[in-house]
PDB file of C-alpha atoms in Angstrom:
ATOM      1  CA  MET E   1      57.970  23.101 117.290  1.00  0.00           C
ATOM      2  CA  THR E   2      55.073  20.835 116.470  1.00  0.00           C
ATOM      3  CA  THR E   3      55.241  17.170 117.330  1.00  0.00           C
ATOM      4  CA  GLN E   4      54.595  14.884 114.416  1.00  0.00           C
ATOM      5  CA  THR E   5      52.164  12.528 116.031  1.00  0.00           C
ATOM      6  CA  SER E   6      49.815  15.303 117.068  1.00  0.00           C
ATOM      7  CA  SER E   7      49.164  16.376 113.479  1.00  0.00           C
ATOM      8  CA  ARG E   8      49.319  13.011 111.759  1.00  0.00           C
ATOM      9  CA  ALA E   9      46.501  12.479 109.327  1.00  0.00           C
ATOM     10  CA  ALA E  10      44.935   9.018 109.172  1.00  0.00           C
ATOM     11  CA  LEU E  11      45.777   7.003 106.096  1.00  0.00           C
ATOM     12  CA  GLY E  12      43.551   5.069 103.754  1.00  0.00           C
ATOM     13  CA  SER E  13      44.386   1.622 102.422  1.00  0.00           C
ATOM     14  CA  VAL E  14      46.545   2.931  99.568  1.00  0.00           C
ATOM     15  CA  GLY E  15      48.523   5.255 101.819  1.00  0.00           C
ATOM     16  CA  THR E  16      49.036   2.517 104.382  1.00  0.00           C
ATOM     17  CA  LEU E  17      50.388   0.146 101.740  1.00  0.00           C
ATOM     18  CA  VAL E  18      52.719   2.785 100.324  1.00  0.00           C
ATOM     19  CA  ASP E  19      53.954   3.780 103.767  1.00  0.00           C
ATOM     20  CA  GLY E  20      54.892   0.184 104.585  1.00  0.00           C
ATOM     21  CA  GLN E  21      56.647  -0.497 101.296  1.00  0.00           C
ATOM     22  CA  ILE E  22      58.592   2.759 101.279  1.00  0.00           C
ATOM     23  CA  ARG E  23      59.638   2.375 104.912  1.00  0.00           C
ATOM     24  CA  ARG E  24      61.088  -1.042 104.143  1.00  0.00           C
ATOM     25  CA  LEU E  25      62.928   0.116 101.039  1.00  0.00           C
ATOM     26  CA  GLN E  26      64.048   3.373 102.607  1.00  0.00           C
ATOM     27  CA  GLN E  27      65.557   1.579 105.572  1.00  0.00           C
ATOM     28  CA  GLY E  28      67.434  -0.734 103.236  1.00  0.00           C
ATOM     29  CA  HIS E  29      68.637   2.123 101.068  1.00  0.00           C
ATOM     30  CA  LEU E  30      69.901   4.133 104.037  1.00  0.00           C
ATOM     31  CA  ALA E  31      71.686   1.013 105.278  1.00  0.00           C
ATOM     32  CA  ASP E  32      73.248   0.681 101.781  1.00  0.00           C
ATOM     33  CA  ARG E  33      71.804  -2.777 101.248  1.00  0.00           C
ATOM     34  CA  SER E  34      72.452  -3.791  97.661  1.00  0.00           C
ATOM     35  CA  ASP E  35      68.975  -5.237  97.094  1.00  0.00           C
ATOM     36  CA  ALA E  36      67.260  -2.012  98.208  1.00  0.00           C
ATOM     37  CA  VAL E  37      69.620   0.181  96.203  1.00  0.00           C
ATOM     38  CA  ALA E  38      68.988  -1.904  93.098  1.00  0.00           C
ATOM     39  CA  THR E  39      65.215  -1.818  93.610  1.00  0.00           C
ATOM     40  CA  LEU E  40      65.226   1.964  93.891  1.00  0.00           C
ATOM     41  CA  ALA E  41      67.192   2.246  90.677  1.00  0.00           C
ATOM     42  CA  ARG E  42      64.554   0.174  88.882  1.00  0.00           C
ATOM     43  CA  LEU E  43      61.650   2.074  90.457  1.00  0.00           C
ATOM     44  CA  ARG E  44      63.092   5.422  89.389  1.00  0.00           C
ATOM     45  CA  ARG E  45      62.638   4.462  85.759  1.00  0.00           C
ATOM     46  CA  GLY E  46      58.887   4.520  86.293  1.00  0.00           C
ATOM     47  CA  ALA E  47      58.620   8.037  87.741  1.00  0.00           C
ATOM     48  CA  GLY E  48      56.215  10.115  85.679  1.00  0.00           C
ATOM     49  CA  ARG E  49      55.216   7.157  83.495  1.00  0.00           C
ATOM     50  CA  ALA E  50      52.116   4.970  83.295  1.00  0.00           C
ATOM     51  CA  PRO E  51      52.304   1.703  85.294  1.00  0.00           C
ATOM     52  CA  MET E  52      51.930  -0.455  82.218  1.00  0.00           C
ATOM     53  CA  ALA E  53      54.716   1.394  80.397  1.00  0.00           C
ATOM     54  CA  VAL E  54      57.513  -0.244  82.399  1.00  0.00           C
ATOM     55  CA  PRO E  55      56.965  -4.023  82.601  1.00  0.00           C
ATOM     56  CA  ASP E  56      60.189  -4.465  84.563  1.00  0.00           C
ATOM     57  CA  LEU E  57      58.486  -2.847  87.555  1.00  0.00           C
ATOM     58  CA  TRP E  58      55.342  -4.940  87.680  1.00  0.00           C
ATOM     59  CA  ALA E  59      56.826  -7.503  90.046  1.00  0.00           C
ATOM     60  CA  LEU E  60      58.487  -4.903  92.264  1.00  0.00           C
ATOM     61  CA  ILE E  61      55.323  -3.408  93.691  1.00  0.00           C
ATOM     62  CA  ASP E  62      53.260  -5.762  95.819  1.00  0.00           C
ATOM     63  CA  LEU E  63      49.555  -4.997  95.428  1.00  0.00           C
ATOM     64  CA  THR E  64      48.352  -8.178  97.147  1.00  0.00           C
ATOM     65  CA  GLU E  65      46.778  -6.322 100.078  1.00  0.00           C
ATOM     66  CA  LEU E  66      44.820  -4.019  97.793  1.00  0.00           C
ATOM     67  CA  SER E  67      43.686  -6.861  95.551  1.00  0.00           C
ATOM     68  CA  ALA E  68      42.217  -8.614  98.589  1.00  0.00           C
ATOM     69  CA  ASP E  69      40.437  -5.484  99.832  1.00  0.00           C
ATOM     70  CA  PRO E  70      36.697  -5.496  98.934  1.00  0.00           C
ATOM     71  CA  GLN E  71      36.678  -1.734  98.361  1.00  0.00           C
ATOM     72  CA  PHE E  72      38.982  -2.274  95.396  1.00  0.00           C
ATOM     73  CA  SER E  73      36.931  -4.977  93.729  1.00  0.00           C
ATOM     74  CA  GLY E  74      36.407  -4.294  90.062  1.00  0.00           C
ATOM     75  CA  GLU E  75      38.899  -3.298  87.393  1.00  0.00           C
ATOM     76  CA  ALA E  76      38.390   0.464  87.662  1.00  0.00           C
ATOM     77  CA  ALA E  77      38.913   0.519  91.422  1.00  0.00           C
ATOM     78  CA  GLN E  78      42.014  -1.645  91.167  1.00  0.00           C
ATOM     79  CA  THR E  79      43.411   0.559  88.415  1.00  0.00           C
ATOM     80  CA  ARG E  80      43.003   3.706  90.530  1.00  0.00           C
ATOM     81  CA  ALA E  81      44.705   2.053  93.499  1.00  0.00           C
ATOM     82  CA  GLN E  82      47.486   0.720  91.305  1.00  0.00           C
ATOM     83  CA  ASN E  83      48.077   4.105  89.661  1.00  0.00           C
ATOM     84  CA  ALA E  84      48.366   5.891  93.004  1.00  0.00           C
ATOM     85  CA  THR E  85      50.624   3.243  94.543  1.00  0.00           C
ATOM     86  CA  TYR E  86      52.868   3.083  91.504  1.00  0.00           C
ATOM     87  CA  ALA E  87      53.161   6.868  91.209  1.00  0.00           C
ATOM     88  CA  ALA E  88      53.971   7.403  94.894  1.00  0.00           C
ATOM     89  CA  LEU E  89      56.606   4.660  95.004  1.00  0.00           C
ATOM     90  CA  THR E  90      58.364   5.669  91.805  1.00  0.00           C
ATOM     91  CA  LEU E  91      58.349   9.371  92.693  1.00  0.00           C
ATOM     92  CA  TRP E  92      59.784   8.581  96.101  1.00  0.00           C
ATOM     93  CA  ALA E  93      62.515   6.436  94.479  1.00  0.00           C
ATOM     94  CA  LEU E  94      63.417   9.401  92.278  1.00  0.00           C
ATOM     95  CA  HIS E  95      63.379  11.686  95.304  1.00  0.00           C
ATOM     96  CA  GLN E  96      65.475   9.364  97.463  1.00  0.00           C
ATOM     97  CA  GLN E  97      68.165   8.810  94.806  1.00  0.00           C
ATOM     98  CA  SER E  98      71.616   9.045  96.415  1.00  0.00           C
ATOM     99  CA  ARG E  99      70.182  10.945  99.370  1.00  0.00           C
ATOM    100  CA  GLN E 100      71.339   9.774 102.783  1.00  0.00           C
ATOM    101  CA  ARG E 101      68.380  11.221 104.651  1.00  0.00           C
ATOM    102  CA  PRO E 102      64.852   9.823 104.529  1.00  0.00           C
ATOM    103  CA  MET E 103      62.919  11.631 101.801  1.00  0.00           C
ATOM    104  CA  HIS E 104      59.688   9.960 102.883  1.00  0.00           C
ATOM    105  CA  ARG E 105      58.417  10.994 106.294  1.00  0.00           C
ATOM    106  CA  ARG E 106      55.064   9.767 107.328  1.00  0.00           C
ATOM    107  CA  ASP E 107      54.933  12.702 109.705  1.00  0.00           C
ATOM    108  CA  GLY E 108      56.525  15.193 107.339  1.00  0.00           C
ATOM    109  CA  LEU E 109      55.324  17.858 104.961  1.00  0.00           C
ATOM    110  CA  GLY E 110      52.450  17.458 102.544  1.00  0.00           C
ATOM    111  CA  LEU E 111      52.878  18.462  98.917  1.00  0.00           C
ATOM    112  CA  GLY E 112      51.880  22.117  99.322  1.00  0.00           C
ATOM    113  CA  GLY E 113      54.073  22.679 102.372  1.00  0.00           C
ATOM    114  CA  ALA E 114      57.061  20.988 100.744  1.00  0.00           C
ATOM    115  CA  VAL E 115      56.772  23.164  97.631  1.00  0.00           C
ATOM    116  CA  ARG E 116      56.418  26.268  99.765  1.00  0.00           C
ATOM    117  CA  ARG E 117      59.603  25.332 101.580  1.00  0.00           C
ATOM    118  CA  LEU E 118      61.454  25.588  98.276  1.00  0.00           C
ATOM    119  CA  MET E 119      60.923  29.338  98.522  1.00  0.00           C
ATOM    120  CA  PRO E 120      63.130  31.554 100.688  1.00  0.00           C
ATOM    121  CA  GLY E 121      61.437  32.992 103.793  1.00  0.00           C
ATOM    122  CA  ASN E 122      58.173  34.700 102.986  1.00  0.00           C
ATOM    123  CA  GLU E 123      59.071  35.301  99.353  1.00  0.00           C
ATOM    124  CA  ILE E 124      57.230  33.664  96.485  1.00  0.00           C
ATOM    125  CA  ASP E 125      59.458  32.116  93.837  1.00  0.00           C
ATOM    126  CA  ASP E 126      57.385  32.571  90.711  1.00  0.00           C
ATOM    127  CA  PRO E 127      58.878  29.731  88.610  1.00  0.00           C
ATOM    128  CA  VAL E 128      58.311  27.305  91.499  1.00  0.00           C
ATOM    129  CA  ARG E 129      54.810  28.652  92.053  1.00  0.00           C
ATOM    130  CA  LYS E 130      53.997  28.144  88.387  1.00  0.00           C
ATOM    131  CA  ARG E 131      55.184  24.539  88.545  1.00  0.00           C
ATOM    132  CA  PHE E 132      52.958  23.960  91.548  1.00  0.00           C
ATOM    133  CA  VAL E 133      50.009  25.565  89.786  1.00  0.00           C
ATOM    134  CA  ARG E 134      50.611  23.247  86.833  1.00  0.00           C
ATOM    135  CA  VAL E 135      50.343  20.276  89.174  1.00  0.00           C
ATOM    136  CA  GLY E 136      47.037  21.543  90.505  1.00  0.00           C
ATOM    137  CA  ALA E 137      45.740  22.232  87.006  1.00  0.00           C
ATOM    138  CA  ALA E 138      46.747  18.894  85.490  1.00  0.00           C
ATOM    139  CA  PRO E 139      43.836  17.764  83.288  1.00  0.00           C
ATOM    140  CA  THR E 140      44.780  14.100  83.077  1.00  0.00           C
ATOM    141  CA  TRP E 141      46.505  11.441  85.131  1.00  0.00           C
ATOM    142  CA  ASP E 142      49.438  11.279  82.712  1.00  0.00           C
ATOM    143  CA  ALA E 143      49.944  15.048  82.898  1.00  0.00           C
ATOM    144  CA  LEU E 144      49.741  14.991  86.677  1.00  0.00           C
ATOM    145  CA  ALA E 145      52.401  12.256  86.897  1.00  0.00           C
ATOM    146  CA  VAL E 146      54.807  14.191  84.679  1.00  0.00           C
ATOM    147  CA  ARG E 147      54.280  17.461  86.547  1.00  0.00           C
ATOM    148  CA  LEU E 148      54.753  15.807  89.912  1.00  0.00           C
ATOM    149  CA  ARG E 149      58.013  14.373  88.627  1.00  0.00           C
ATOM    150  CA  GLU E 150      59.203  17.894  87.860  1.00  0.00           C
ATOM    151  CA  VAL E 151      58.331  19.082  91.363  1.00  0.00           C
ATOM    152  CA  VAL E 152      59.916  16.067  93.034  1.00  0.00           C
ATOM    153  CA  THR E 153      63.144  16.775  91.160  1.00  0.00           C
ATOM    154  CA  LEU E 154      63.199  20.224  92.767  1.00  0.00           C
ATOM    155  CA  LEU E 155      62.515  18.752  96.209  1.00  0.00           C
ATOM    156  CA  ARG E 156      65.327  16.244  95.718  1.00  0.00           C
ATOM    157  CA  ARG E 157      67.765  19.010  94.844  1.00  0.00           C
ATOM    158  CA  GLU E 158      67.034  20.769  98.142  1.00  0.00           C
ATOM    159  CA  GLU E 159      66.599  17.511 100.122  1.00  0.00           C
ATOM    160  CA  ILE E 160      63.127  18.499 101.273  1.00  0.00           C
ATOM    161  CA  SER E 161      61.257  15.412 102.397  1.00  0.00           C
ATOM    162  CA  LEU E 162      57.607  14.628 101.705  1.00  0.00           C
ATOM    163  CA  ASP E 163      54.875  12.488 103.216  1.00  0.00           C
ATOM    164  CA  TYR E 164      54.483  10.009 100.353  1.00  0.00           C
ATOM    165  CA  ALA E 165      51.849   7.973 102.162  1.00  0.00           C
ATOM    166  CA  LEU E 166      49.607  11.028 102.355  1.00  0.00           C
ATOM    167  CA  LEU E 167      50.413  11.836  98.724  1.00  0.00           C
ATOM    168  CA  ALA E 168      49.456   8.295  97.685  1.00  0.00           C
ATOM    169  CA  ASP E 169      46.032   8.658  99.278  1.00  0.00           C
ATOM    170  CA  GLN E 170      45.578  12.029  97.597  1.00  0.00           C
ATOM    171  CA  LEU E 171      46.565  10.620  94.219  1.00  0.00           C
ATOM    172  CA  HIS E 172      44.037   7.853  94.701  1.00  0.00           C
ATOM    173  CA  THR E 173      41.330  10.388  95.563  1.00  0.00           C
ATOM    174  CA  TRP E 174      42.324  12.630  92.643  1.00  0.00           C
ATOM    175  CA  GLN E 175      41.243   9.957  90.169  1.00  0.00           C
ATOM    176  CA  TYR E 176      37.606  10.377  91.211  1.00  0.00           C
ATOM    177  CA  PRO E 177      36.531  13.472  89.211  1.00  0.00           C
ATOM    178  CA  HIS E 178      33.943  14.556  91.787  1.00  0.00           C
ATOM    179  CA  ARG E 179      36.609  14.522  94.545  1.00  0.00           C
ATOM    180  CA  ARG E 180      39.455  16.100  92.575  1.00  0.00           C
ATOM    181  CA  ALA E 181      38.718  19.654  93.702  1.00  0.00           C
ATOM    182  CA  ALA E 182      39.107  18.619  97.344  1.00  0.00           C
ATOM    183  CA  VAL E 183      42.640  17.383  96.655  1.00  0.00           C
ATOM    184  CA  ARG E 184      43.524  20.579  94.818  1.00  0.00           C
ATOM    185  CA  ASP E 185      42.106  22.644  97.665  1.00  0.00           C
ATOM    186  CA  ALA E 186      44.131  20.666 100.195  1.00  0.00           C
ATOM    187  CA  TRP E 187      47.362  21.180  98.257  1.00  0.00           C
ATOM    188  CA  GLY E 188      46.688  24.904  97.959  1.00  0.00           C
ATOM    189  CA  ARG E 189      45.712  25.216 101.605  1.00  0.00           C
ATOM    190  CA  SER E 190      48.903  23.501 102.708  1.00  0.00           C
ATOM    191  CA  PHE E 191      50.988  25.736 100.446  1.00  0.00           C
ATOM    192  CA  HIS E 192      49.541  28.950 101.834  1.00  0.00           C
ATOM    193  CA  ALA E 193      49.500  27.755 105.441  1.00  0.00           C
ATOM    194  CA  TYR E 194      53.181  26.810 105.527  1.00  0.00           C
ATOM    195  CA  ARG E 195      55.277  29.042 107.754  1.00  0.00           C
ATOM    196  CA  PRO E 196      59.029  28.555 108.211  1.00  0.00           C
ATOM    197  CA  GLN E 197      60.512  28.869 111.658  1.00  0.00           C
ATOM    198  CA  THR E 198      63.758  30.662 112.312  1.00  0.00           C
ATOM    199  CA  SER E 199      65.229  27.929 114.542  1.00  0.00           C
ATOM    200  CA  THR E 200      64.947  25.298 111.836  1.00  0.00           C
ATOM    201  CA  PRO E 201      67.196  22.256 112.108  1.00  0.00           C
ATOM    202  CA  THR E 202      68.384  20.675 108.866  1.00  0.00           C
ATOM    203  CA  ASP E 203      65.689  18.622 107.189  1.00  0.00           C
ATOM    204  CA  GLY E 204      66.173  15.005 108.087  1.00  0.00           C
ATOM    205  CA  ALA E 205      68.373  15.623 111.086  1.00  0.00           C
ATOM    206  CA  ASP E 206      65.689  14.656 113.574  1.00  0.00           C
ATOM    207  CA  ASN E 207      62.894  12.309 112.633  1.00  0.00           C
ATOM    208  CA  SER E 208      60.979  12.872 115.833  1.00  0.00           C
ATOM    209  CA  ALA E 209      59.690  16.328 115.044  1.00  0.00           C
ATOM    210  CA  VAL E 210      58.879  18.724 112.219  1.00  0.00           C
ATOM    211  CA  ASP E 211      60.609  22.033 111.931  1.00  0.00           C
ATOM    212  CA  GLU E 212      57.821  24.073 110.392  1.00  0.00           C
ATOM    213  CA  THR E 213      54.102  24.325 110.563  1.00  0.00           C
ATOM    214  CA  ASP E 214      52.186  22.487 107.873  1.00  0.00           C
ATOM    215  CA  PRO E 215      48.562  21.679 108.538  1.00  0.00           C
ATOM    216  CA  LYS E 216      48.118  18.322 106.868  1.00  0.00           C
ATOM    217  CA  ASP E 217      46.692  18.744 103.424  1.00  0.00           C
ATOM    218  CA  THR E 218      44.092  16.038 103.784  1.00  0.00           C
ATOM    219  CA  PRO E 219      41.063  16.518 101.545  1.00  0.00           C
TER     220      PRO E 219
END
């Protein structure tokens, strides 16, 4: 069993923001606080959609920290940060829907490892593999958001958690064309490196440790 803290990848500014906001909402949702439950319901409507397509959500996601960060000065930089933050939060809200275990784990699986866990043992589920390949091959941001939504729906069904803070940083990086291949490589590397362990506790039962090996898919 691998301790979480030993393999934790450092976060960038976008991942740090997403981690903080999801932790707050996730705690409220798991405590059945009405405000958190209502916020998740509104966020879910944005999963797989462009940030500007759902005006109701604009005030739900606090981008103040990113707006004040000099590295995000300029419209293009702010748009990339906003896209990644919005996508990660709305996908997590979809993933967390009605689940009573935390679907975001800062020290959990990356995207490739989580998808690989959908497959039984050492077998490759071809329909799942094809969905994952479609994510990696997404030619545009809009296509990527839709394809990630499809994968997250599968993860929700099996209650397989994901490190959404890491994903947020990767989605931010993905928007730089010259760095996109590194994100794809990281997702593929994580997928192929994942190895289930036979003495696996139920996902979410113990937040202090991971139950499978998943080298962090950091580009």
